[in-house]
Short mmCIF file of C-alpha atoms in Angstrom, two decimals:
data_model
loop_
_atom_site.label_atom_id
_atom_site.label_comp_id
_atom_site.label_asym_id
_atom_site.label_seq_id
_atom_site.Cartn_x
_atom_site.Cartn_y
_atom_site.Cartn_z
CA UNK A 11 37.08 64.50 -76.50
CA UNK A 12 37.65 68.43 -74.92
CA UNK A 13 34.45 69.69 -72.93
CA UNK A 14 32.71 72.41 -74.41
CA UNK A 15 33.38 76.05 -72.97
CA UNK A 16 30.42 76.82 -70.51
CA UNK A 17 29.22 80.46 -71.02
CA UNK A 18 28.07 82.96 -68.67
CA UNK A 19 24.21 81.71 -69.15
CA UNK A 20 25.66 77.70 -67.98
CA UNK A 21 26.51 78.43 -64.66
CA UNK A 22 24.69 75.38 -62.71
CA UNK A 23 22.78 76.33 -59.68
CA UNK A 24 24.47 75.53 -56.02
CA UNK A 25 22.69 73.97 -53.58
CA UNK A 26 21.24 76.51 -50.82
CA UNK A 27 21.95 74.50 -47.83
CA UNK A 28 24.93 73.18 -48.67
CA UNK A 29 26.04 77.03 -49.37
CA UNK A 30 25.11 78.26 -46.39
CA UNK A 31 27.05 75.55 -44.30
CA UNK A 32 30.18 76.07 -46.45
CA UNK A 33 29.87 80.02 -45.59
CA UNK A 34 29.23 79.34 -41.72
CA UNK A 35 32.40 77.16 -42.09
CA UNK A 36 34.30 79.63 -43.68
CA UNK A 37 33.17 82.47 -41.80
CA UNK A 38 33.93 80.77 -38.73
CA UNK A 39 37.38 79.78 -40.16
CA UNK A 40 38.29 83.18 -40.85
CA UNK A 41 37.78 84.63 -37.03
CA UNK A 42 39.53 81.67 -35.97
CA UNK A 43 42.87 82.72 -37.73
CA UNK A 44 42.35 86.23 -37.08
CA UNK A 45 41.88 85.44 -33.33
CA UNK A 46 44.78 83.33 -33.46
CA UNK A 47 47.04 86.21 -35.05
CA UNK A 48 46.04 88.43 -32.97
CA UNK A 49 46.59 86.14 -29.54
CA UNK A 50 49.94 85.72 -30.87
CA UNK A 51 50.88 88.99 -31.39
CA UNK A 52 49.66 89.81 -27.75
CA UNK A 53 51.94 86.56 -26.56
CA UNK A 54 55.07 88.34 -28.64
CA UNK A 55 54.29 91.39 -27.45
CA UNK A 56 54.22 90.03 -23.56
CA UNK A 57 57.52 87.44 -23.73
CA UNK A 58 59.18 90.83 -25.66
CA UNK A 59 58.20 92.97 -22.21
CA UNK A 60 59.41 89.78 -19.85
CA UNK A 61 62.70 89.54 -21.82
CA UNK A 62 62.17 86.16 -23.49
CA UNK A 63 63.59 86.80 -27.25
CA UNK A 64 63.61 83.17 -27.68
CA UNK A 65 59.41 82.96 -28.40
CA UNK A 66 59.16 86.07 -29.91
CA UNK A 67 59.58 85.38 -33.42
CA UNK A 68 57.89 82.10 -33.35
CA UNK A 69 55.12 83.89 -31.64
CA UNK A 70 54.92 86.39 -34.66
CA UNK A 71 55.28 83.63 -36.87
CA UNK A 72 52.16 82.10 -35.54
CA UNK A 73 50.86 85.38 -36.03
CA UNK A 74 51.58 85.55 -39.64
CA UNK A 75 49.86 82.00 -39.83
CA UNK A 76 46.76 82.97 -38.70
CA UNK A 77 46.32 86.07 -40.48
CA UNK A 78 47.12 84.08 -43.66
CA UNK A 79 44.41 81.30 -43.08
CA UNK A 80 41.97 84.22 -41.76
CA UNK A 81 42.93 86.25 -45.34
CA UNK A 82 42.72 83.04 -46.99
CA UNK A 83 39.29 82.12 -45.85
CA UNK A 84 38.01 85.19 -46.09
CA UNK A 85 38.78 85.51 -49.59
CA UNK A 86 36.35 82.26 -50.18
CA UNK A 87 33.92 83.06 -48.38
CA UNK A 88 33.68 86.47 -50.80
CA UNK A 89 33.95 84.67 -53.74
CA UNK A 90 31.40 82.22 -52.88
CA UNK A 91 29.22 85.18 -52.19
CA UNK A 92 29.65 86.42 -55.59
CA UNK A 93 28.48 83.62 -56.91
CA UNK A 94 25.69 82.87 -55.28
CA UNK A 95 24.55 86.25 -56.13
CA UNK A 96 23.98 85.67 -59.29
CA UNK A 97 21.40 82.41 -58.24
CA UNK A 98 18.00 83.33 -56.95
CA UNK A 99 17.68 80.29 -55.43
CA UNK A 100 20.21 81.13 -52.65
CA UNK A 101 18.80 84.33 -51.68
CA UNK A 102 17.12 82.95 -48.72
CA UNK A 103 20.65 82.59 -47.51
CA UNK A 104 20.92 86.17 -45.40
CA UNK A 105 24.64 86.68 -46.26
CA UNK A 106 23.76 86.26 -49.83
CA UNK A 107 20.54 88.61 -49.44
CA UNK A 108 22.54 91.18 -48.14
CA UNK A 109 25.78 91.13 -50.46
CA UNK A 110 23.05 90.92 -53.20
CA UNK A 111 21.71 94.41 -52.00
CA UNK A 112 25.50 95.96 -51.89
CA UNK A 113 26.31 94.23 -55.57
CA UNK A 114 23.11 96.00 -56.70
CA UNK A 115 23.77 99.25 -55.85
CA UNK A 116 23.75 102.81 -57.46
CA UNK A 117 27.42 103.05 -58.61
CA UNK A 118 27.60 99.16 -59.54
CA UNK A 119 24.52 99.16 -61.57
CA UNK A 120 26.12 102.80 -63.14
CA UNK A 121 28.91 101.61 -63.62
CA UNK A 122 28.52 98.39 -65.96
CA UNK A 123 26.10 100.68 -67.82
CA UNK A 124 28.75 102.74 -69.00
CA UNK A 125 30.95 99.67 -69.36
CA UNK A 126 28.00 97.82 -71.63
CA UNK A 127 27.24 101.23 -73.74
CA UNK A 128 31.33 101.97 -74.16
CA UNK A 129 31.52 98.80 -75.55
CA UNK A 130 28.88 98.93 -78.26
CA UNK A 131 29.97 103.20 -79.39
CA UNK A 132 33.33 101.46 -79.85
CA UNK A 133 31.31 98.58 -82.46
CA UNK A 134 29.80 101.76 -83.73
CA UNK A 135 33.02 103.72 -84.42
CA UNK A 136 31.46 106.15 -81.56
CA UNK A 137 34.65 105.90 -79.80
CA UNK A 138 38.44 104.90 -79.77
CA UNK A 139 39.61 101.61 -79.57
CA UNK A 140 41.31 100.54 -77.20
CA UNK A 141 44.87 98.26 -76.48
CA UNK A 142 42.65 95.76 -73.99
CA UNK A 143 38.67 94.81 -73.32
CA UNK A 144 37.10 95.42 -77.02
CA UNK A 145 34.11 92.94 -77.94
CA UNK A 146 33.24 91.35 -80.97
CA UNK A 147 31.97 94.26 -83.43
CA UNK A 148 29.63 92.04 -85.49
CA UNK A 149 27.71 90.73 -82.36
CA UNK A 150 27.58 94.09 -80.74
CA UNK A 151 26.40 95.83 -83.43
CA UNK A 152 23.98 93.50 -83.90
CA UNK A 153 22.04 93.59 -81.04
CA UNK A 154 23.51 97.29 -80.36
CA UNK A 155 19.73 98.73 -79.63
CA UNK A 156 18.91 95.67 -76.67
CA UNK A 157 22.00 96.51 -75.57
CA UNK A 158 22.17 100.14 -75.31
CA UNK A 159 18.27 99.82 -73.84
CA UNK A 160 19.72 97.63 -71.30
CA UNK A 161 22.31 100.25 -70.17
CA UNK A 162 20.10 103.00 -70.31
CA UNK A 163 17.65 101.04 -68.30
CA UNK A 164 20.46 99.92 -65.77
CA UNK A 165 21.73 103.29 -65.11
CA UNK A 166 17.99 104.62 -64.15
CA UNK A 167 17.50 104.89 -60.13
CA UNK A 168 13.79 104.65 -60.56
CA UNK A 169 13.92 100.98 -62.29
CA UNK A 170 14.21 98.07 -60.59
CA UNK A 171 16.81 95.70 -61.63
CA UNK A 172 17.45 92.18 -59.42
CA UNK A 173 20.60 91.84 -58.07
CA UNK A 174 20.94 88.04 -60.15
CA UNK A 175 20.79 90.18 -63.36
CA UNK A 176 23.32 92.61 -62.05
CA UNK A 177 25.24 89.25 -61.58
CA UNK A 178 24.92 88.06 -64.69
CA UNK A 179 25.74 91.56 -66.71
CA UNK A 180 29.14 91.71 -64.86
CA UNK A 181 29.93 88.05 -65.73
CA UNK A 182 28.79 89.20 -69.31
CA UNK A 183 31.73 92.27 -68.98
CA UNK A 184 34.40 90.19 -67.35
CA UNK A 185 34.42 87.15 -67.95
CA UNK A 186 35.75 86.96 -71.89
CA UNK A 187 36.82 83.84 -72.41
CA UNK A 188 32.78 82.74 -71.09
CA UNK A 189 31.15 85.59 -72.71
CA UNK A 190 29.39 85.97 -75.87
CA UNK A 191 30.62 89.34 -76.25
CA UNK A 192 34.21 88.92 -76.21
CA UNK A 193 34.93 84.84 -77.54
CA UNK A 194 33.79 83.25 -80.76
CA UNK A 195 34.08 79.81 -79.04
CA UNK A 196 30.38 81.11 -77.52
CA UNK A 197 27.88 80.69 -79.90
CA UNK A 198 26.04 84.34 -80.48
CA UNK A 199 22.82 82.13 -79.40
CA UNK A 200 23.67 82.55 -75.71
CA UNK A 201 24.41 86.47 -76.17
CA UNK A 202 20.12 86.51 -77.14
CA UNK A 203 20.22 84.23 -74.15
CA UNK A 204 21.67 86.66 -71.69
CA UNK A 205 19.66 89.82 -73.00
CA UNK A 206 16.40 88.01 -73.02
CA UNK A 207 17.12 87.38 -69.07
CA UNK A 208 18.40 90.40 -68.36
CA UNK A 209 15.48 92.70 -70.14
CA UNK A 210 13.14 90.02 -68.44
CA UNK A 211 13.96 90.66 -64.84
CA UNK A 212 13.91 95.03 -65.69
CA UNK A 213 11.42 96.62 -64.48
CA UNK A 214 9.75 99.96 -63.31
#
């Protein structure tokens, strides 16, 4: 028996506190290996000076470690921040608070509004195809007027738009194989889903 496809509207909700403690973690880990690099850098750099050739290069090897696990870490701790950016839940979390208010900004909200409105003038004929990123014409025509209200709406600095709903639109836009818009294995119930939140949480 395969698993269903989850869609962008099944995400399940993380816990909070267990969130926060992975990000402290990671955090954490990602100073430590950046500390590390740079200590061994320094070290390479001093038994270079003193003539010792012999620890240099596993010196910058250790170097090379610990900017990998600091990269490495780093890179989950951003990803996990995405995520919980899209769950209201965590927002007492203040890393999450404050990546929310960067996700949400001017040029990202802008942005996906063009993205979202491209997509449906394309449906419409409005505009070329293109090779890559078209959505399915049926759905997005439609429900081309909640969608193009949405845009408009998103685009507008003097309405309010939570970051979670920001979240969930760029899901929506780039996540195909999840996303009503793009795969038929979603059922177009979830696309009414998505706009229903999304107009929901809009406001002046």
């Amino acid at each position: 028996m395969t698993n269903p496809i989850l869609s962008v509207v099944d995400d399940l909700a993380v816990d909070p506190h267990a969130a926060a403690s992975v990000l402290h973690r990671l955090s954490r880990r990602a100073n430590e290996g950046f500390l590390l690099g740079v200590g061994c850098i320094f070290s390479a750099l001093v038994f270079w000076l003193i003539g010792n050739d012999q620890v240099v290069l596993p010196a910058l090897g250790g170097a090379v470690g610990g900017g990998f696990v600091g990269l490495s870490a780093r890179g989950q701790h951003g990803a996990l921040l995405v995520r919980l950016v899209g769950q209201r839940s965590a927002y007492s979390i203040p890393a999450v608070a404050k990546a929310a208010r960067r996700f949400a900004g001017r040029e990202q909200r802008q942005q996906l509004a063009r993205e979202l409105a491209r997509l449906v003038y394309v449906a419409q004929g409005l505009e070329p195809e293109r090779a890559y990123g078209e959505g399915l014409g049926d759905r997005l025509e439609a429900h081309a007027d909640d969608l193009l209200g949405l845009a408009y709406l998103l685009a507008r600095t003097d309405v309010k738009v939570h970051p979670a709903s920001v979240a969930l639109l760029d899901r929506l836009l780039h996540l195909p194989g999840r996303s009503p818009l793009f795969s038929r294995h979603i059922p177009e119930q979830h696309l009414s889903i998505a706009i229903l939140r999304l107009r929901s949480s809009i406001g002046s």
